[in-house]
mmCIF file of N, CA and C in Angstrom:
data_model
loop_
_atom_site.group_PDB
_atom_site.id
_atom_site.type_symbol
_atom_site.label_atom_id
_atom_site.label_comp_id
_atom_site.label_asym_id
_atom_site.label_seq_id
_atom_site.Cartn_x
_atom_site.Cartn_y
_atom_site.Cartn_z
ATOM 1 N N MET A 12 -12.646 -6.043 -4.341
ATOM 2 C CA MET A 12 -11.623 -6.049 -3.418
ATOM 3 C C MET A 12 -11.819 -7.404 -2.526
ATOM 4 N N ARG A 13 -10.622 -8.089 -2.286
ATOM 5 C CA ARG A 13 -10.834 -9.112 -1.343
ATOM 6 C C ARG A 13 -10.227 -8.698 0.008
ATOM 7 N N LEU A 14 -10.988 -9.161 0.930
ATOM 8 C CA LEU A 14 -10.484 -8.934 2.482
ATOM 9 C C LEU A 14 -9.645 -10.128 2.768
ATOM 10 N N LEU A 15 -8.421 -10.080 2.977
ATOM 11 C CA LEU A 15 -7.538 -11.080 3.264
ATOM 12 C C LEU A 15 -7.446 -11.395 4.715
ATOM 13 N N LYS A 16 -7.506 -10.313 5.598
ATOM 14 C CA LYS A 16 -7.343 -10.544 6.961
ATOM 15 C C LYS A 16 -7.919 -9.326 7.693
ATOM 16 N N ARG A 17 -8.581 -9.652 8.836
ATOM 17 C CA ARG A 17 -9.076 -8.651 9.667
ATOM 18 C C ARG A 17 -8.777 -8.961 11.247
ATOM 19 N N SER A 18 -8.292 -8.092 11.950
ATOM 20 C CA SER A 18 -8.124 -8.416 13.433
ATOM 21 C C SER A 18 -8.533 -7.219 14.055
ATOM 22 N N GLY A 19 -8.776 -7.369 15.384
ATOM 23 C CA GLY A 19 -9.258 -6.100 16.287
ATOM 24 C C GLY A 19 -10.695 -5.770 15.823
ATOM 25 N N ASP A 20 -10.875 -4.491 16.306
ATOM 26 C CA ASP A 20 -12.221 -3.964 15.897
ATOM 27 C C ASP A 20 -12.335 -3.166 14.579
ATOM 28 N N ALA A 21 -11.202 -3.309 13.923
ATOM 29 C CA ALA A 21 -11.262 -2.435 12.590
ATOM 30 C C ALA A 21 -12.489 -2.891 11.728
ATOM 31 N N PHE A 22 -13.203 -1.816 11.225
ATOM 32 C CA PHE A 22 -14.327 -1.978 10.333
ATOM 33 C C PHE A 22 -15.431 -2.741 10.958
ATOM 34 N N VAL A 23 -15.533 -2.675 12.266
ATOM 35 C CA VAL A 23 -16.868 -3.370 12.901
ATOM 36 C C VAL A 23 -17.762 -2.270 12.886
ATOM 37 N N HIS A 24 -18.974 -2.641 12.415
ATOM 38 C CA HIS A 24 -20.096 -1.614 12.338
ATOM 39 C C HIS A 24 -20.437 -0.979 13.732
ATOM 40 N N GLY A 25 -20.716 0.379 13.750
ATOM 41 C CA GLY A 25 -20.911 1.077 14.852
ATOM 42 C C GLY A 25 -19.736 1.441 15.856
ATOM 43 N N LYS A 26 -18.598 1.094 15.403
ATOM 44 C CA LYS A 26 -17.452 1.393 16.269
ATOM 45 C C LYS A 26 -16.668 2.346 15.478
ATOM 46 N N SER A 27 -16.529 3.577 15.792
ATOM 47 C CA SER A 27 -15.632 4.476 15.087
ATOM 48 C C SER A 27 -14.414 4.576 15.950
ATOM 49 N N ASN A 28 -13.311 5.042 14.966
ATOM 50 C CA ASN A 28 -12.011 5.188 15.688
ATOM 51 C C ASN A 28 -11.491 3.845 16.299
ATOM 52 N N ALA A 29 -11.798 2.484 15.812
ATOM 53 C CA ALA A 29 -11.445 1.409 16.318
ATOM 54 C C ALA A 29 -10.143 0.993 15.791
ATOM 55 N N ALA A 30 -9.262 0.232 16.573
ATOM 56 C CA ALA A 30 -7.985 -0.011 16.173
ATOM 57 C C ALA A 30 -8.011 -1.658 15.698
ATOM 58 N N GLY A 31 -7.164 -1.869 14.831
ATOM 59 C CA GLY A 31 -7.045 -3.332 14.251
ATOM 60 C C GLY A 31 -6.336 -3.078 13.086
ATOM 61 N N GLU A 32 -6.240 -4.328 12.419
ATOM 62 C CA GLU A 32 -5.392 -4.520 11.150
ATOM 63 C C GLU A 32 -6.325 -5.066 10.070
ATOM 64 N N VAL A 33 -6.223 -4.525 8.862
ATOM 65 C CA VAL A 33 -7.030 -5.070 7.673
ATOM 66 C C VAL A 33 -6.137 -5.314 6.458
ATOM 67 N N ARG A 34 -6.113 -6.379 5.912
ATOM 68 C CA ARG A 34 -5.326 -6.730 4.649
ATOM 69 C C ARG A 34 -6.204 -6.851 3.488
ATOM 70 N N LEU A 35 -6.143 -5.955 2.396
ATOM 71 C CA LEU A 35 -6.926 -5.772 1.455
ATOM 72 C C LEU A 35 -6.213 -6.062 0.193
ATOM 73 N N LEU A 36 -6.837 -6.661 -0.849
ATOM 74 C CA LEU A 36 -6.258 -6.819 -2.138
ATOM 75 C C LEU A 36 -7.103 -6.247 -3.118
ATOM 76 N N PRO A 37 -6.865 -5.039 -3.762
ATOM 77 C CA PRO A 37 -7.611 -4.519 -4.803
ATOM 78 C C PRO A 37 -7.428 -5.334 -6.040
ATOM 79 N N GLU A 38 -8.637 -5.484 -6.768
ATOM 80 C CA GLU A 38 -8.689 -6.414 -7.953
ATOM 81 C C GLU A 38 -9.097 -5.597 -9.059
ATOM 82 N N HIS A 39 -9.876 -4.495 -8.797
ATOM 83 C CA HIS A 39 -10.263 -3.564 -9.937
ATOM 84 C C HIS A 39 -9.973 -2.135 -9.626
ATOM 85 N N GLU A 40 -9.906 -1.294 -10.687
ATOM 86 C CA GLU A 40 -9.620 0.124 -10.482
ATOM 87 C C GLU A 40 -10.461 0.831 -9.294
ATOM 88 N N GLU A 41 -11.868 0.371 -9.309
ATOM 89 C CA GLU A 41 -12.878 1.022 -8.462
ATOM 90 C C GLU A 41 -12.463 0.642 -6.969
ATOM 91 N N ASP A 42 -11.664 -0.323 -6.815
ATOM 92 C CA ASP A 42 -11.290 -0.751 -5.364
ATOM 93 C C ASP A 42 -10.358 0.218 -4.785
ATOM 94 N N LEU A 43 -9.650 0.979 -5.621
ATOM 95 C CA LEU A 43 -8.759 2.067 -5.142
ATOM 96 C C LEU A 43 -9.565 3.156 -4.652
ATOM 97 N N TRP A 44 -10.766 3.471 -5.271
ATOM 98 C CA TRP A 44 -11.596 4.456 -4.824
ATOM 99 C C TRP A 44 -12.229 4.095 -3.327
ATOM 100 N N HIS A 45 -12.389 2.826 -3.191
ATOM 101 C CA HIS A 45 -12.874 2.415 -1.899
ATOM 102 C C HIS A 45 -11.915 2.472 -0.737
ATOM 103 N N ALA A 46 -10.666 2.122 -1.201
ATOM 104 C CA ALA A 46 -9.370 2.173 -0.322
ATOM 105 C C ALA A 46 -9.179 3.709 0.110
ATOM 106 N N TYR A 47 -9.358 4.684 -0.879
ATOM 107 C CA TYR A 47 -9.158 5.955 -0.664
ATOM 108 C C TYR A 47 -10.237 6.536 0.349
ATOM 109 N N ASN A 48 -11.360 6.001 0.388
ATOM 110 C CA ASN A 48 -12.388 6.318 1.363
ATOM 111 C C ASN A 48 -12.148 5.692 2.769
ATOM 112 N N LEU A 49 -11.363 4.705 2.798
ATOM 113 C CA LEU A 49 -11.161 3.798 4.029
ATOM 114 C C LEU A 49 -9.886 4.517 4.822
ATOM 115 N N ILE A 50 -8.863 4.761 4.079
ATOM 116 C CA ILE A 50 -7.553 5.381 4.678
ATOM 117 C C ILE A 50 -7.630 6.737 5.147
ATOM 118 N N VAL A 51 -7.308 6.848 6.391
ATOM 119 C CA VAL A 51 -7.316 8.219 6.951
ATOM 120 C C VAL A 51 -5.783 8.486 7.517
ATOM 121 N N VAL A 52 -5.508 9.990 7.643
ATOM 122 C CA VAL A 52 -4.413 10.345 8.081
ATOM 123 C C VAL A 52 -4.177 9.692 9.575
ATOM 124 N N GLY A 53 -2.963 9.244 9.540
ATOM 125 C CA GLY A 53 -2.499 8.693 10.864
ATOM 126 C C GLY A 53 -2.470 7.077 10.849
ATOM 127 N N ASP A 54 -3.146 6.570 9.743
ATOM 128 C CA ASP A 54 -3.096 5.011 9.497
ATOM 129 C C ASP A 54 -1.747 4.626 9.173
ATOM 130 N N CYS A 55 -1.523 3.479 9.469
ATOM 131 C CA CYS A 55 -0.198 2.989 9.051
ATOM 132 C C CYS A 55 -0.482 1.857 7.726
ATOM 133 N N VAL A 56 0.216 2.120 6.710
ATOM 134 C CA VAL A 56 -0.074 1.316 5.468
ATOM 135 C C VAL A 56 1.187 0.682 5.027
ATOM 136 N N ALA A 57 1.148 -0.579 4.741
ATOM 137 C CA ALA A 57 2.290 -1.312 4.232
ATOM 138 C C ALA A 57 1.937 -1.880 2.967
ATOM 139 N N ALA A 58 3.019 -2.064 2.250
ATOM 140 C CA ALA A 58 2.924 -2.738 0.742
ATOM 141 C C ALA A 58 4.249 -3.518 0.494
ATOM 142 N N THR A 59 4.200 -4.538 -0.287
ATOM 143 C CA THR A 59 5.374 -5.227 -0.658
ATOM 144 C C THR A 59 5.615 -4.839 -2.080
ATOM 145 N N THR A 60 6.964 -4.816 -2.532
ATOM 146 C CA THR A 60 7.292 -4.375 -3.925
ATOM 147 C C THR A 60 8.580 -5.064 -4.109
ATOM 148 N N PHE A 61 9.079 -5.013 -5.384
ATOM 149 C CA PHE A 61 10.340 -5.654 -5.725
ATOM 150 C C PHE A 61 11.158 -4.457 -6.340
ATOM 151 N N ARG A 62 12.468 -4.493 -5.869
ATOM 152 C CA ARG A 62 13.409 -3.480 -6.461
ATOM 153 C C ARG A 62 14.594 -4.166 -7.189
ATOM 154 N N LYS A 63 15.061 -3.669 -8.205
ATOM 155 C CA LYS A 63 16.122 -4.222 -8.893
ATOM 156 C C LYS A 63 17.335 -3.489 -8.462
ATOM 157 N N VAL A 64 18.355 -4.203 -7.901
ATOM 158 C CA VAL A 64 19.540 -3.635 -7.272
ATOM 159 C C VAL A 64 20.827 -4.044 -8.370
ATOM 160 N N GLN A 65 21.404 -3.173 -8.847
ATOM 161 C CA GLN A 65 22.696 -3.258 -9.634
ATOM 162 C C GLN A 65 23.898 -3.073 -8.898
ATOM 163 N N ARG A 66 24.980 -3.861 -8.942
ATOM 164 C CA ARG A 66 26.171 -3.753 -8.270
ATOM 165 C C ARG A 66 27.227 -3.712 -9.237
ATOM 166 N N GLU A 67 28.338 -2.810 -9.042
ATOM 167 C CA GLU A 67 29.241 -2.658 -10.099
ATOM 168 C C GLU A 67 30.552 -3.257 -9.373
ATOM 169 N N THR A 68 31.354 -4.205 -9.953
ATOM 170 C CA THR A 68 32.411 -4.698 -9.403
ATOM 171 C C THR A 68 33.551 -3.851 -9.704
ATOM 172 N N VAL A 69 34.799 -4.039 -9.240
ATOM 173 C CA VAL A 69 36.049 -3.402 -9.434
ATOM 174 C C VAL A 69 36.427 -3.449 -10.856
ATOM 175 N N THR A 70 36.045 -4.601 -11.717
ATOM 176 C CA THR A 70 36.483 -4.612 -12.977
ATOM 177 C C THR A 70 35.700 -4.029 -13.911
ATOM 178 N N GLY A 71 34.371 -3.495 -13.398
ATOM 179 C CA GLY A 71 33.709 -2.738 -14.159
ATOM 180 C C GLY A 71 32.280 -3.465 -14.658
ATOM 181 N N SER A 72 32.418 -4.762 -14.446
ATOM 182 C CA SER A 72 31.036 -5.605 -14.753
ATOM 183 C C SER A 72 30.022 -5.292 -13.737
ATOM 184 N N THR A 73 28.646 -5.391 -14.215
ATOM 185 C CA THR A 73 27.536 -5.193 -13.276
ATOM 186 C C THR A 73 26.899 -6.484 -13.083
ATOM 187 N N THR A 74 26.317 -6.651 -11.824
ATOM 188 C CA THR A 74 25.463 -7.774 -11.551
ATOM 189 C C THR A 74 24.086 -7.158 -10.929
ATOM 190 N N SER A 75 22.953 -7.778 -11.244
ATOM 191 C CA SER A 75 21.808 -7.218 -10.647
ATOM 192 C C SER A 75 21.084 -8.448 -10.120
ATOM 193 N N GLU A 76 20.253 -8.099 -9.128
ATOM 194 C CA GLU A 76 19.174 -9.033 -8.618
ATOM 195 C C GLU A 76 18.046 -8.108 -8.129
ATOM 196 N N ARG A 77 16.972 -9.070 -7.977
ATOM 197 C CA ARG A 77 15.710 -8.549 -7.588
ATOM 198 C C ARG A 77 15.423 -8.779 -6.060
ATOM 199 N N LEU A 78 15.305 -7.772 -5.168
ATOM 200 C CA LEU A 78 14.928 -7.774 -3.808
ATOM 201 C C LEU A 78 13.592 -7.423 -3.446
ATOM 202 N N LYS A 79 12.941 -8.422 -2.727
ATOM 203 C CA LYS A 79 11.619 -8.222 -2.178
ATOM 204 C C LYS A 79 11.680 -7.172 -0.973
ATOM 205 N N ILE A 80 10.962 -6.044 -1.045
ATOM 206 C CA ILE A 80 11.005 -5.122 0.104
ATOM 207 C C ILE A 80 9.579 -4.817 0.510
ATOM 208 N N GLN A 81 9.584 -4.768 1.787
ATOM 209 C CA GLN A 81 8.113 -4.239 2.338
ATOM 210 C C GLN A 81 8.330 -2.818 2.895
ATOM 211 N N LEU A 82 7.428 -1.922 2.187
ATOM 212 C CA LEU A 82 7.349 -0.562 2.540
ATOM 213 C C LEU A 82 6.317 -0.158 3.536
ATOM 214 N N ARG A 83 6.566 0.556 4.498
ATOM 215 C CA ARG A 83 5.453 0.876 5.495
ATOM 216 C C ARG A 83 5.481 2.459 5.878
ATOM 217 N N ILE A 84 4.447 3.015 5.890
ATOM 218 C CA ILE A 84 4.454 4.466 6.130
ATOM 219 C C ILE A 84 3.260 4.850 7.076
ATOM 220 N N GLU A 85 3.466 5.873 7.970
ATOM 221 C CA GLU A 85 2.345 6.511 8.667
ATOM 222 C C GLU A 85 1.681 7.632 7.685
ATOM 223 N N VAL A 86 0.583 7.436 7.291
ATOM 224 C CA VAL A 86 -0.112 8.209 6.332
ATOM 225 C C VAL A 86 -0.324 9.759 6.828
ATOM 226 N N ARG A 87 0.094 10.591 6.068
ATOM 227 C CA ARG A 87 -0.080 12.120 6.184
ATOM 228 C C ARG A 87 -0.926 12.761 5.110
ATOM 229 N N ARG A 88 -0.922 12.051 3.919
ATOM 230 C CA ARG A 88 -1.777 12.554 2.867
ATOM 231 C C ARG A 88 -2.372 11.463 1.897
ATOM 232 N N VAL A 89 -3.546 11.499 1.633
ATOM 233 C CA VAL A 89 -4.310 10.597 0.745
ATOM 234 C C VAL A 89 -4.823 11.187 -0.591
ATOM 235 N N ASP A 90 -4.443 10.921 -1.640
ATOM 236 C CA ASP A 90 -4.973 11.490 -2.932
ATOM 237 C C ASP A 90 -5.376 10.360 -3.781
ATOM 238 N N PHE A 91 -6.449 10.593 -4.571
ATOM 239 C CA PHE A 91 -6.945 9.512 -5.502
ATOM 240 C C PHE A 91 -7.128 10.289 -6.923
ATOM 241 N N ASP A 92 -6.506 9.679 -8.050
ATOM 242 C CA ASP A 92 -6.540 10.333 -9.417
ATOM 243 C C ASP A 92 -7.366 9.238 -10.126
ATOM 244 N N PRO A 93 -8.752 9.603 -10.366
ATOM 245 C CA PRO A 93 -9.653 8.566 -11.102
ATOM 246 C C PRO A 93 -9.181 8.447 -12.594
ATOM 247 N N GLU A 94 -8.771 9.502 -13.111
ATOM 248 C CA GLU A 94 -8.264 9.466 -14.667
ATOM 249 C C GLU A 94 -7.063 8.516 -14.732
ATOM 250 N N ALA A 95 -6.118 8.540 -13.807
ATOM 251 C CA ALA A 95 -4.934 7.719 -13.970
ATOM 252 C C ALA A 95 -5.260 6.387 -13.223
ATOM 253 N N GLY A 96 -6.211 6.321 -12.524
ATOM 254 C CA GLY A 96 -6.465 4.942 -11.688
ATOM 255 C C GLY A 96 -5.508 4.757 -10.613
ATOM 256 N N GLU A 97 -5.067 5.953 -9.925
ATOM 257 C CA GLU A 97 -3.938 5.687 -9.067
ATOM 258 C C GLU A 97 -4.302 6.364 -7.574
ATOM 259 N N LEU A 98 -3.956 5.625 -6.534
ATOM 260 C CA LEU A 98 -4.132 5.850 -5.125
ATOM 261 C C LEU A 98 -2.812 6.267 -4.594
ATOM 262 N N ARG A 99 -2.596 7.633 -4.247
ATOM 263 C CA ARG A 99 -1.249 8.141 -3.877
ATOM 264 C C ARG A 99 -1.341 8.421 -2.314
ATOM 265 N N LEU A 100 -0.354 7.837 -1.563
ATOM 266 C CA LEU A 100 -0.307 8.024 -0.130
ATOM 267 C C LEU A 100 0.982 8.733 0.183
ATOM 268 N N GLY A 101 1.077 9.614 0.888
ATOM 269 C CA GLY A 101 2.250 10.317 1.330
ATOM 270 C C GLY A 101 2.297 10.294 2.824
ATOM 271 N N GLY A 102 3.622 10.060 3.298
ATOM 272 C CA GLY A 102 3.777 10.027 4.757
ATOM 273 C C GLY A 102 5.121 9.857 5.179
ATOM 274 N N VAL A 103 5.345 9.379 6.413
ATOM 275 C CA VAL A 103 6.569 9.249 7.045
ATOM 276 C C VAL A 103 6.898 7.700 7.182
ATOM 277 N N ILE A 104 8.036 7.379 6.902
ATOM 278 C CA ILE A 104 8.542 5.987 6.984
ATOM 279 C C ILE A 104 8.664 5.532 8.413
#
């Protein structure tokens, strides 16, 4: 996993419950396990994704475009499925 950015006292040795921001880029499936152990309830997690939006005109033809969207939630639940290699976060937008 690559550490892209760190600000504040987040993940400073010896400081528990420190505030700050960390940007991580998981490169391997094992990195999701480490993220699972780092993310706690109450954290704010953001991710960027692309959504395909289709619009239908009055004549019935459709057009589609891909939109870049940033999702951000306050974490209420953290689950890791090692068999599927998935990290699942539940929370409030």
